[in-house]
C-alpha cells in the first residue's frame, strides 16, 4: 500500500509536518520507505517495508490470540452476542470517522510494490 504524506495527514487528522516528522523516524527505523510518485515529481508515496508488514502480522496474530483466550469461557450464545456487538461497534466507528473527516475526500491507498495489505 502507498499513500502520499498529505493524504495520510488528512486521514489521520494530523498536519503534513507531523506526518513528515514521524515518517522520517520510521524510515530511519527501517519500517517505512519513500517511493517516487509517478504522477507528480514534487510528491512521493510512503510505503511500509517488509519488516513493518511482518510487525503488523505479528501484532494481529497476538491480538487474535489474546481475544481468543479472553473469550474462551463464553458459550456459543455469549460468543455470538459478543461478535455481533463488536461488529456493530466497528460499523459505528467507521460511520463516526467518516463524519468527523472534514478534510478533502480521502484518496484510496494504492497497491504498491511493498507486498501484501495489512488489515487489523
Short mmCIF file of C-alpha atoms in Angstrom, two decimals:
data_model
loop_
_atom_site.label_atom_id
_atom_site.label_comp_id
_atom_site.label_asym_id
_atom_site.label_seq_id
_atom_site.Cartn_x
_atom_site.Cartn_y
_atom_site.Cartn_z
CA UNK A 1 0.00 0.00 0.00
CA UNK A 2 1.11 3.51 -0.74
CA UNK A 3 -0.16 6.88 0.33
CA UNK A 4 1.04 10.45 0.00
CA UNK A 5 2.02 12.22 3.22
CA UNK A 6 -0.69 14.82 2.58
CA UNK A 7 -3.43 12.20 2.20
CA UNK A 8 -2.15 10.30 5.25
CA UNK A 9 -2.19 13.52 7.27
CA UNK A 10 -5.80 14.16 6.27
CA UNK A 11 -6.80 10.59 7.03
CA UNK A 12 -5.19 10.75 10.48
CA UNK A 13 -6.33 14.31 11.15
CA UNK A 14 -2.71 15.41 11.54
CA UNK A 15 -0.62 18.11 9.92
CA UNK A 16 1.58 17.23 6.98
CA UNK A 17 4.55 18.43 9.04
CA UNK A 18 3.72 15.92 11.77
CA UNK A 19 3.45 13.09 9.25
CA UNK A 20 6.76 14.15 7.70
CA UNK A 21 8.44 14.16 11.12
CA UNK A 22 7.06 10.75 12.05
CA UNK A 23 7.76 9.26 8.63
CA UNK A 24 11.43 10.30 8.84
CA UNK A 25 11.76 8.38 12.09
CA UNK A 26 10.01 5.34 10.59
CA UNK A 27 12.26 5.46 7.51
CA UNK A 28 15.32 5.63 9.78
CA UNK A 29 13.96 2.62 11.70
CA UNK A 30 13.51 0.58 8.53
CA UNK A 31 9.72 0.44 8.82
CA UNK A 32 8.80 2.82 6.02
CA UNK A 33 10.27 3.85 2.72
CA UNK A 34 9.59 6.65 0.30
CA UNK A 35 8.67 5.93 -3.32
CA UNK A 36 8.58 8.48 -6.13
CA UNK A 37 5.09 9.47 -7.20
CA UNK A 38 4.90 8.71 -10.94
CA UNK A 39 2.09 11.27 -11.35
CA UNK A 40 3.77 14.19 -9.57
CA UNK A 41 7.53 14.53 -9.29
CA UNK A 42 7.12 17.01 -6.40
CA UNK A 43 5.34 14.37 -4.36
CA UNK A 44 6.12 10.93 -3.03
CA UNK A 45 4.39 7.91 -1.61
CA UNK A 46 5.02 6.30 1.74
CA UNK A 47 5.04 2.50 1.88
CA UNK A 48 5.53 0.01 4.66
CA UNK A 49 8.65 -2.10 4.37
CA UNK A 50 8.53 -5.90 4.56
CA UNK A 51 9.71 -5.59 8.18
CA UNK A 52 6.75 -3.33 9.00
CA UNK A 53 4.33 -5.72 7.29
CA UNK A 54 5.76 -8.57 9.39
CA UNK A 55 5.40 -6.50 12.55
CA UNK A 56 1.74 -5.82 11.67
CA UNK A 57 1.13 -9.53 11.06
CA UNK A 58 2.71 -10.28 14.46
CA UNK A 59 0.55 -7.66 16.22
CA UNK A 60 -2.55 -9.05 14.50
CA UNK A 61 -1.65 -12.64 15.43
CA UNK A 62 -1.02 -11.66 19.06
CA UNK A 63 -4.29 -9.70 19.22
CA UNK A 64 -6.28 -12.61 17.83
CA UNK A 65 -4.64 -15.00 20.32
CA UNK A 66 -5.44 -12.64 23.20
CA UNK A 67 -9.03 -12.24 22.03
CA UNK A 68 -9.46 -16.00 21.65
CA UNK A 69 -8.10 -16.57 25.16
CA UNK A 70 -10.29 -13.82 26.62
CA UNK A 71 -13.44 -15.27 25.05
CA UNK A 72 -12.66 -18.96 25.55
CA UNK A 73 -15.05 -19.26 28.51
CA UNK A 74 -18.03 -17.87 26.58
CA UNK A 75 -20.68 -20.28 25.40
CA UNK A 76 -21.93 -20.17 21.79
CA UNK A 77 -24.77 -17.71 22.55
CA UNK A 78 -22.49 -15.36 24.50
CA UNK A 79 -19.87 -15.54 21.76
CA UNK A 80 -22.46 -14.76 19.07
CA UNK A 81 -23.73 -11.80 21.09
CA UNK A 82 -20.18 -10.56 21.68
CA UNK A 83 -19.32 -10.89 17.98
CA UNK A 84 -22.47 -9.07 16.88
CA UNK A 85 -21.82 -6.26 19.36
CA UNK A 86 -18.20 -5.94 18.23
CA UNK A 87 -19.28 -5.77 14.58
CA UNK A 88 -21.85 -3.11 15.44
CA UNK A 89 -19.24 -1.04 17.27
CA UNK A 90 -16.84 -1.37 14.31
CA UNK A 91 -19.50 -0.17 11.86
CA UNK A 92 -20.34 2.74 14.15
CA UNK A 93 -16.66 3.70 14.38
CA UNK A 94 -16.43 3.76 10.59
CA UNK A 95 -19.53 5.96 10.33
CA UNK A 96 -18.29 8.37 13.01
CA UNK A 97 -14.85 8.51 11.47
CA UNK A 98 -16.32 9.39 8.08
CA UNK A 99 -18.48 12.14 9.60
CA UNK A 100 -15.60 13.61 11.58
CA UNK A 101 -13.47 13.90 8.47
CA UNK A 102 -13.99 17.44 7.24
CA UNK A 103 -10.90 17.50 5.07
CA UNK A 104 -10.88 16.83 1.34
CA UNK A 105 -12.16 13.44 0.20
CA UNK A 106 -9.95 10.53 1.11
CA UNK A 107 -7.77 9.04 -1.55
CA UNK A 108 -7.83 5.29 -1.74
CA UNK A 109 -4.49 3.77 -0.83
CA UNK A 110 -2.94 2.41 -3.98
CA UNK A 111 -1.41 -1.04 -4.12
CA UNK A 112 2.34 -0.73 -4.10
CA UNK A 113 5.35 -2.89 -4.55
CA UNK A 114 5.87 -3.39 -0.82
CA UNK A 115 3.85 -6.57 -0.58
CA UNK A 116 0.52 -7.51 0.88
CA UNK A 117 -2.02 -5.25 2.51
CA UNK A 118 -2.17 -5.46 6.26
CA UNK A 119 -5.60 -5.46 7.89
CA UNK A 120 -6.38 -5.32 11.57
#
